[in-house]
PDB file of C-alpha atoms in Angstrom:
ATOM      1  CA  MET A  29      -6.978 -14.724 -18.964  1.00  0.00           C
ATOM      2  CA  LEU A  30      -5.318 -11.962 -20.966  1.00  0.00           C
ATOM      3  CA  CYS A  31      -5.735  -8.544 -19.356  1.00  0.00           C
ATOM      4  CA  GLU A  32      -5.119  -5.088 -20.723  1.00  0.00           C
ATOM      5  CA  THR A  33      -3.323  -3.169 -17.959  1.00  0.00           C
ATOM      6  CA  LYS A  34      -1.353   0.034 -17.523  1.00  0.00           C
ATOM      7  CA  VAL A  35       1.892  -1.906 -17.840  1.00  0.00           C
ATOM      8  CA  GLY A  36       0.783  -3.707 -20.989  1.00  0.00           C
ATOM      9  CA  GLU A  37      -1.074  -6.868 -21.777  1.00  0.00           C
ATOM     10  CA  VAL A  38      -0.506  -9.497 -19.108  1.00  0.00           C
ATOM     11  CA  GLU A  39      -1.528 -13.097 -18.788  1.00  0.00           C
ATOM     12  CA  VAL A  40      -3.204 -13.546 -15.393  1.00  0.00           C
ATOM     13  CA  SER A  41      -4.212 -16.923 -14.059  1.00  0.00           C
ATOM     14  CA  GLU A  42      -7.308 -17.121 -11.885  1.00  0.00           C
ATOM     15  CA  SER A  43      -5.164 -18.140  -8.903  1.00  0.00           C
ATOM     16  CA  LYS A  44      -3.181 -14.884  -9.069  1.00  0.00           C
ATOM     17  CA  ILE A  45      -6.146 -12.549  -8.774  1.00  0.00           C
ATOM     18  CA  LEU A  46      -6.127 -10.631  -5.504  1.00  0.00           C
ATOM     19  CA  LEU A  47      -9.416  -9.475  -4.089  1.00  0.00           C
ATOM     20  CA  PHE A  48      -9.492  -6.188  -2.179  1.00  0.00           C
ATOM     21  CA  GLU A  49     -12.969  -6.403  -0.686  1.00  0.00           C
ATOM     22  CA  ARG A  50     -13.047  -2.693   0.106  1.00  0.00           C
ATOM     23  CA  GLY A  51     -10.858  -1.504  -2.718  1.00  0.00           C
ATOM     24  CA  ILE A  52      -7.735   0.565  -2.129  1.00  0.00           C
ATOM     25  CA  PRO A  53      -7.859   4.151  -0.807  1.00  0.00           C
ATOM     26  CA  GLY A  54      -8.325   6.292  -3.907  1.00  0.00           C
ATOM     27  CA  PHE A  55      -9.573   3.335  -5.903  1.00  0.00           C
ATOM     28  CA  GLU A  56     -12.470   2.145  -3.778  1.00  0.00           C
ATOM     29  CA  HIS A  57     -14.459   1.077  -6.817  1.00  0.00           C
ATOM     30  CA  LEU A  58     -11.811  -1.432  -7.896  1.00  0.00           C
ATOM     31  CA  ARG A  59     -11.654  -4.887  -6.340  1.00  0.00           C
ATOM     32  CA  LYS A  60      -9.516  -7.121  -8.505  1.00  0.00           C
ATOM     33  CA  PHE A  61      -5.784  -6.628  -8.745  1.00  0.00           C
ATOM     34  CA  THR A  62      -2.742  -8.699  -9.431  1.00  0.00           C
ATOM     35  CA  ILE A  63       0.983  -8.302  -8.901  1.00  0.00           C
ATOM     36  CA  VAL A  64       2.951  -7.999 -12.126  1.00  0.00           C
ATOM     37  CA  GLU A  65       6.705  -8.407 -12.233  1.00  0.00           C
ATOM     38  CA  LEU A  66       8.341  -6.420 -14.992  1.00  0.00           C
ATOM     39  CA  GLU A  67      11.829  -7.305 -16.079  1.00  0.00           C
ATOM     40  CA  GLN A  68      12.796  -3.656 -16.623  1.00  0.00           C
ATOM     41  CA  THR A  69      11.681  -2.454 -13.170  1.00  0.00           C
ATOM     42  CA  ARG A  70      12.813  -5.395 -11.051  1.00  0.00           C
ATOM     43  CA  PRO A  71      12.786  -5.673  -8.047  1.00  0.00           C
ATOM     44  CA  PHE A  72       9.891  -3.232  -8.187  1.00  0.00           C
ATOM     45  CA  CYS A  73       6.596  -4.822  -9.098  1.00  0.00           C
ATOM     46  CA  TRP A  74       3.219  -3.400 -10.068  1.00  0.00           C
ATOM     47  CA  LEU A  75      -0.070  -3.721  -8.279  1.00  0.00           C
ATOM     48  CA  VAL A  76      -2.242  -3.691 -11.354  1.00  0.00           C
ATOM     49  CA  SER A  77      -5.999  -3.251 -11.581  1.00  0.00           C
ATOM     50  CA  LEU A  78      -7.744  -5.880 -13.670  1.00  0.00           C
ATOM     51  CA  GLU A  79     -10.789  -3.665 -13.974  1.00  0.00           C
ATOM     52  CA  ASP A  80      -9.287  -0.319 -14.991  1.00  0.00           C
ATOM     53  CA  PRO A  81      -6.372  -0.360 -17.454  1.00  0.00           C
ATOM     54  CA  ASN A  82      -5.247   3.069 -16.226  1.00  0.00           C
ATOM     55  CA  VAL A  83      -4.509   1.973 -12.684  1.00  0.00           C
ATOM     56  CA  ALA A  84      -1.210   0.442 -11.585  1.00  0.00           C
ATOM     57  CA  LEU A  85       0.789   1.251  -8.468  1.00  0.00           C
ATOM     58  CA  PRO A  86       4.492   0.506  -8.173  1.00  0.00           C
ATOM     59  CA  VAL A  87       5.176  -1.660  -5.131  1.00  0.00           C
ATOM     60  CA  VAL A  88       8.225  -3.218  -3.534  1.00  0.00           C
ATOM     61  CA  ASN A  89       9.091  -5.766  -0.880  1.00  0.00           C
ATOM     62  CA  PRO A  90       9.489  -3.470   2.186  1.00  0.00           C
ATOM     63  CA  TRP A  91      12.451  -5.440   3.526  1.00  0.00           C
ATOM     64  CA  LEU A  92      14.472  -4.449   0.470  1.00  0.00           C
ATOM     65  CA  VAL A  93      14.186  -0.863   1.699  1.00  0.00           C
ATOM     66  CA  ARG A  94      14.065  -1.172   5.485  1.00  0.00           C
ATOM     67  CA  VAL A  95      15.705  -4.372   6.686  1.00  0.00           C
ATOM     68  CA  ASP A  96      14.108  -4.235  10.127  1.00  0.00           C
ATOM     69  CA  TYR A  97      10.576  -3.325   9.052  1.00  0.00           C
ATOM     70  CA  SER A  98       8.052  -4.910  11.391  1.00  0.00           C
ATOM     71  CA  PHE A  99       4.444  -4.482  12.399  1.00  0.00           C
ATOM     72  CA  GLU A 100       1.595  -6.293  14.036  1.00  0.00           C
ATOM     73  CA  LEU A 101      -1.739  -6.705  12.295  1.00  0.00           C
ATOM     74  CA  SER A 102      -4.796  -5.594  14.209  1.00  0.00           C
ATOM     75  CA  GLU A 103      -7.472  -8.112  15.081  1.00  0.00           C
ATOM     76  CA  ALA A 104      -9.881  -6.348  12.706  1.00  0.00           C
ATOM     77  CA  ASP A 105      -7.444  -6.589   9.798  1.00  0.00           C
ATOM     78  CA  ARG A 106      -6.782 -10.247  10.546  1.00  0.00           C
ATOM     79  CA  GLU A 107     -10.496 -10.924  10.461  1.00  0.00           C
ATOM     80  CA  GLU A 108     -11.015  -9.006   7.252  1.00  0.00           C
ATOM     81  CA  LEU A 109      -8.216 -10.922   5.590  1.00  0.00           C
ATOM     82  CA  LYS A 110      -9.573 -14.152   7.095  1.00  0.00           C
ATOM     83  CA  LEU A 111      -6.087 -14.929   8.340  1.00  0.00           C
ATOM     84  CA  GLU A 112      -5.543 -18.058  10.311  1.00  0.00           C
ATOM     85  CA  SER A 113      -2.273 -18.707  12.045  1.00  0.00           C
ATOM     86  CA  SER A 114      -1.064 -21.086   9.368  1.00  0.00           C
ATOM     87  CA  ASP A 115      -1.828 -18.756   6.475  1.00  0.00           C
ATOM     88  CA  GLU A 116       1.069 -17.214   4.682  1.00  0.00           C
ATOM     89  CA  ILE A 117       1.154 -13.534   3.931  1.00  0.00           C
ATOM     90  CA  ASP A 118       2.832 -11.332   1.395  1.00  0.00           C
ATOM     91  CA  VAL A 119       3.636  -7.721   2.178  1.00  0.00           C
ATOM     92  CA  TRP A 120       4.129  -4.915  -0.327  1.00  0.00           C
ATOM     93  CA  VAL A 121       4.585  -1.194   0.111  1.00  0.00           C
ATOM     94  CA  VAL A 122       3.580   1.484  -2.373  1.00  0.00           C
ATOM     95  CA  VAL A 123       6.326   3.527  -4.032  1.00  0.00           C
ATOM     96  CA  THR A 124       5.900   7.176  -4.968  1.00  0.00           C
ATOM     97  CA  ILE A 125       8.244   9.098  -7.240  1.00  0.00           C
ATOM     98  CA  PRO A 126       7.636  12.850  -7.070  1.00  0.00           C
ATOM     99  CA  ALA A 127       7.842  14.474 -10.495  1.00  0.00           C
ATOM    100  CA  ASP A 128       9.575  11.384 -11.799  1.00  0.00           C
ATOM    101  CA  VAL A 129      12.822  12.107  -9.918  1.00  0.00           C
ATOM    102  CA  PRO A 130      14.121   8.640  -8.947  1.00  0.00           C
ATOM    103  CA  GLY A 131      16.383   9.996  -6.166  1.00  0.00           C
ATOM    104  CA  GLU A 132      13.356  11.397  -4.370  1.00  0.00           C
ATOM    105  CA  ALA A 133      11.381   8.170  -4.421  1.00  0.00           C
ATOM    106  CA  THR A 134       9.553   7.308  -1.199  1.00  0.00           C
ATOM    107  CA  VAL A 135       7.769   4.270   0.199  1.00  0.00           C
ATOM    108  CA  ASN A 136       4.615   4.268   2.254  1.00  0.00           C
ATOM    109  CA  LEU A 137       5.592   2.150   5.262  1.00  0.00           C
ATOM    110  CA  PHE A 138       2.540   3.358   7.181  1.00  0.00           C
ATOM    111  CA  ALA A 139       0.065   1.628   4.897  1.00  0.00           C
ATOM    112  CA  PRO A 140       1.443  -1.702   3.671  1.00  0.00           C
ATOM    113  CA  ILE A 141      -0.531  -3.973   1.381  1.00  0.00           C
ATOM    114  CA  VAL A 142      -1.018  -7.302   3.091  1.00  0.00           C
ATOM    115  CA  VAL A 143      -2.014 -10.378   1.109  1.00  0.00           C
ATOM    116  CA  ASN A 144      -3.433 -13.590   2.517  1.00  0.00           C
ATOM    117  CA  LYS A 145      -1.796 -15.958   0.073  1.00  0.00           C
ATOM    118  CA  SER A 146      -4.043 -18.880   0.939  1.00  0.00           C
ATOM    119  CA  ARG A 147      -7.229 -17.050   0.090  1.00  0.00           C
ATOM    120  CA  ASN A 148      -5.937 -14.318  -2.240  1.00  0.00           C
ATOM    121  CA  LEU A 149      -7.517 -11.673  -0.051  1.00  0.00           C
ATOM    122  CA  ALA A 150      -5.692  -8.357   0.214  1.00  0.00           C
ATOM    123  CA  LYS A 151      -5.955  -5.081   2.041  1.00  0.00           C
ATOM    124  CA  GLN A 152      -3.998  -1.886   2.437  1.00  0.00           C
ATOM    125  CA  VAL A 153      -3.811  -1.755   6.219  1.00  0.00           C
ATOM    126  CA  LEU A 154      -3.062   1.339   8.309  1.00  0.00           C
ATOM    127  CA  LEU A 155      -0.412   0.986  11.011  1.00  0.00           C
ATOM    128  CA  GLU A 156      -1.841   3.561  13.354  1.00  0.00           C
ATOM    129  CA  GLY A 157       0.288   4.258  16.382  1.00  0.00           C
ATOM    130  CA  SER A 158       3.392   2.893  14.684  1.00  0.00           C
ATOM    131  CA  GLU A 159       6.636   4.729  14.011  1.00  0.00           C
ATOM    132  CA  TYR A 160       6.049   4.552  10.262  1.00  0.00           C
ATOM    133  CA  LYS A 161       5.056   7.401   7.992  1.00  0.00           C
ATOM    134  CA  LEU A 162       3.497   7.791   4.578  1.00  0.00           C
ATOM    135  CA  ARG A 163       6.767   8.865   3.041  1.00  0.00           C
ATOM    136  CA  HIS A 164      10.130   7.315   3.785  1.00  0.00           C
ATOM    137  CA  ARG A 165      12.763   8.391   1.294  1.00  0.00           C
ATOM    138  CA  ILE A 166      14.208   5.220  -0.187  1.00  0.00           C
ATOM    139  CA  SER A 167      17.774   6.611  -0.438  1.00  0.00           C
ATOM    140  CA  GLU A 168      17.791   7.431   3.302  1.00  0.00           C
ATOM    141  CA  GLU A 169      16.273   4.098   4.276  1.00  0.00           C
ATOM    142  CA  LEU A 170      18.835   2.350   2.143  1.00  0.00           C
ATOM    143  CA  GLN A 171      21.712   4.059   3.918  1.00  0.00           C
ATOM    144  CA  ARG A 172      20.235   3.151   7.295  1.00  0.00           C
ATOM    145  CA  SER A 173      19.617  -0.442   6.252  1.00  0.00           C
ATOM    146  CA  ASN A 174      23.118  -0.867   4.874  1.00  0.00           C
ATOM    147  CA  GLU A 175      24.586   0.342   8.177  1.00  0.00           C
ATOM    148  CA  ILE A 176      22.497  -2.227  10.038  1.00  0.00           C
ATOM    149  CA  LEU A 177      23.584  -4.948   7.625  1.00  0.00           C
ATOM    150  CA  LYS A 178      27.238  -3.964   8.050  1.00  0.00           C
ATOM    151  CA  LYS A 179      26.954  -4.173  11.836  1.00  0.00           C
ATOM    152  CA  MET A 180      25.317  -7.583  11.570  1.00  0.00           C
ATOM    153  CA  GLN A 181      28.087  -8.862   9.349  1.00  0.00           C
ATOM    154  CA  LYS A 182      30.740  -7.754  11.842  1.00  0.00           C
ATOM    155  CA  GLU A 183      29.056  -9.549  14.736  1.00  0.00           C
TER     156      GLU A 183
ATOM    157  CA  MET B  24     -28.268  21.695  26.944  1.00  0.00           C
ATOM    158  CA  LEU B  25     -29.882  19.743  24.160  1.00  0.00           C
ATOM    159  CA  VAL B  26     -27.754  17.021  22.594  1.00  0.00           C
ATOM    160  CA  LEU B  27     -28.798  15.745  19.198  1.00  0.00           C
ATOM    161  CA  THR B  28     -27.374  12.760  17.352  1.00  0.00           C
ATOM    162  CA  ARG B  29     -27.309  12.866  13.591  1.00  0.00           C
ATOM    163  CA  LYS B  30     -25.418  10.944  10.934  1.00  0.00           C
ATOM    164  CA  VAL B  31     -24.219  12.332   7.606  1.00  0.00           C
ATOM    165  CA  GLY B  32     -27.194  13.174   5.418  1.00  0.00           C
ATOM    166  CA  GLU B  33     -29.566  13.499   8.371  1.00  0.00           C
ATOM    167  CA  SER B  34     -30.881  16.845   9.539  1.00  0.00           C
ATOM    168  CA  PHE B  35     -32.749  18.668  12.292  1.00  0.00           C
ATOM    169  CA  ILE B  36     -35.051  21.644  12.142  1.00  0.00           C
ATOM    170  CA  ILE B  37     -34.733  24.798  14.262  1.00  0.00           C
ATOM    171  CA  GLY B  38     -37.921  26.772  14.535  1.00  0.00           C
ATOM    172  CA  ASP B  39     -40.130  26.849  11.498  1.00  0.00           C
ATOM    173  CA  ASP B  40     -37.737  27.596   8.700  1.00  0.00           C
ATOM    174  CA  ILE B  41     -34.156  26.533   9.486  1.00  0.00           C
ATOM    175  CA  GLU B  42     -33.036  23.040   8.561  1.00  0.00           C
ATOM    176  CA  VAL B  43     -29.519  21.968   9.523  1.00  0.00           C
ATOM    177  CA  VAL B  44     -28.166  19.102   7.416  1.00  0.00           C
ATOM    178  CA  VAL B  45     -25.017  17.208   8.441  1.00  0.00           C
ATOM    179  CA  LEU B  46     -22.919  17.223   5.286  1.00  0.00           C
ATOM    180  CA  LYS B  47     -19.772  15.605   6.532  1.00  0.00           C
ATOM    181  CA  ILE B  48     -18.033  14.381   9.643  1.00  0.00           C
ATOM    182  CA  GLU B  49     -14.293  14.536   9.614  1.00  0.00           C
ATOM    183  CA  GLY B  50     -12.251  12.772  12.260  1.00  0.00           C
ATOM    184  CA  SER B  51      -8.549  11.964  12.423  1.00  0.00           C
ATOM    185  CA  GLU B  52      -9.213   8.609  10.793  1.00  0.00           C
ATOM    186  CA  VAL B  53     -10.824  10.299   7.816  1.00  0.00           C
ATOM    187  CA  LYS B  54      -7.864  12.677   7.521  1.00  0.00           C
ATOM    188  CA  ILE B  55      -5.351   9.810   7.539  1.00  0.00           C
ATOM    189  CA  TYR B  56      -7.422   7.964   4.967  1.00  0.00           C
ATOM    190  CA  LYS B  57      -7.452  11.050   2.742  1.00  0.00           C
ATOM    191  CA  LYS B  58      -3.672  11.289   2.940  1.00  0.00           C
ATOM    192  CA  ILE B  59      -3.346   7.681   1.858  1.00  0.00           C
ATOM    193  CA  VAL B  60      -5.734   8.354  -1.015  1.00  0.00           C
ATOM    194  CA  GLU B  61      -3.470  11.220  -2.140  1.00  0.00           C
ATOM    195  CA  GLU B  62      -0.374   9.071  -1.802  1.00  0.00           C
ATOM    196  CA  ASN B  63      -1.903   6.214  -3.802  1.00  0.00           C
ATOM    197  CA  LEU B  64      -3.062   8.564  -6.543  1.00  0.00           C
ATOM    198  CA  ARG B  65       0.426  10.063  -6.727  1.00  0.00           C
ATOM    199  CA  ALA B  66       1.946   6.592  -6.890  1.00  0.00           C
ATOM    200  CA  SER B  67      -0.302   5.484  -9.722  1.00  0.00           C
ATOM    201  CA  SER B  68       0.621   8.471 -11.863  1.00  0.00           C
ATOM    202  CA  VAL B  69       4.229   7.365 -12.215  1.00  0.00           C
ATOM    203  CA  SER B  70       5.637   6.009 -15.465  1.00  0.00           C
ATOM    204  CA  VAL B  71       7.299   2.628 -15.823  1.00  0.00           C
ATOM    205  CA  ASP B  72      10.544   4.265 -16.939  1.00  0.00           C
ATOM    206  CA  SER B  73      10.975   6.487 -13.888  1.00  0.00           C
ATOM    207  CA  LEU B  74      11.399   3.442 -11.636  1.00  0.00           C
ATOM    208  CA  LYS B  75      14.522   2.304 -13.416  1.00  0.00           C
ATOM    209  CA  GLY B  76      16.794   4.680 -11.524  1.00  0.00           C
ATOM    210  CA  VAL B  77      15.613   3.742  -8.026  1.00  0.00           C
ATOM    211  CA  LYS B  78      18.004   1.576  -6.042  1.00  0.00           C
ATOM    212  CA  VAL B  79      17.144  -0.761  -3.187  1.00  0.00           C
ATOM    213  CA  ILE B  80      19.099  -3.219  -1.068  1.00  0.00           C
ATOM    214  CA  ASP B  81      21.072  -5.709  -3.061  1.00  0.00           C
ATOM    215  CA  GLN B  82      19.009  -8.852  -2.676  1.00  0.00           C
ATOM    216  CA  ASP B  83      22.038 -11.130  -2.483  1.00  0.00           C
ATOM    217  CA  ARG B  84      23.210  -9.375   0.665  1.00  0.00           C
ATOM    218  CA  ARG B  85      19.942 -10.136   2.383  1.00  0.00           C
ATOM    219  CA  GLY B  86      20.384 -13.750   1.476  1.00  0.00           C
ATOM    220  CA  THR B  87      17.011 -13.967  -0.224  1.00  0.00           C
ATOM    221  CA  ASP B  88      17.356 -15.059  -3.752  1.00  0.00           C
ATOM    222  CA  GLN B  89      14.437 -13.822  -5.799  1.00  0.00           C
ATOM    223  CA  THR B  90      16.137 -13.955  -9.128  1.00  0.00           C
ATOM    224  CA  PRO B  91      14.582 -16.370 -11.583  1.00  0.00           C
TER     225      PRO B  91
END
């Protein structure tokens, strides 16, 4: 299926369509999304709406920003995503770039997008009570992560 | 003290001519949700080009090879 999206025309196979049963905050009316990898923005990908060609959010693998990122899914989120213990998940975090200044880019570690790969169900979950915030500056996280990686290499 | 329970959109009447309608209920959960809405809207307004200058951890150092 060829889809017109914000990042251009993309070929999307049925098996790559992610269903957000309750939409995404801000885009509650949209259900169907897919992850698009663009050569020119790698390793950043795009969470692209298949229903509104104006909607695409830049996302990234959180562990490329914060090496020790970790969280536990609530029982309610597990149920909504119909996750069973054997199901594999994908995790993405949304990237924001204020006024298009790359050095100021932040990631939302508080509300990761969790995908049940077996069922293609997805949800932006809220990690309430966690140490994570809506805005973590990528440059600062990177410095922190590199220090952790250095220590690990020494050990 | 009289305690009334009403949901959004419901109302109660005081006397003959005052009707109180609950327009919205805002708790901390709603506030957090609103912030995420703002953040997502901000994120979606970005251009493809502006992402080019953002650096992340070198994937080879993490030992995960995601290159094609």
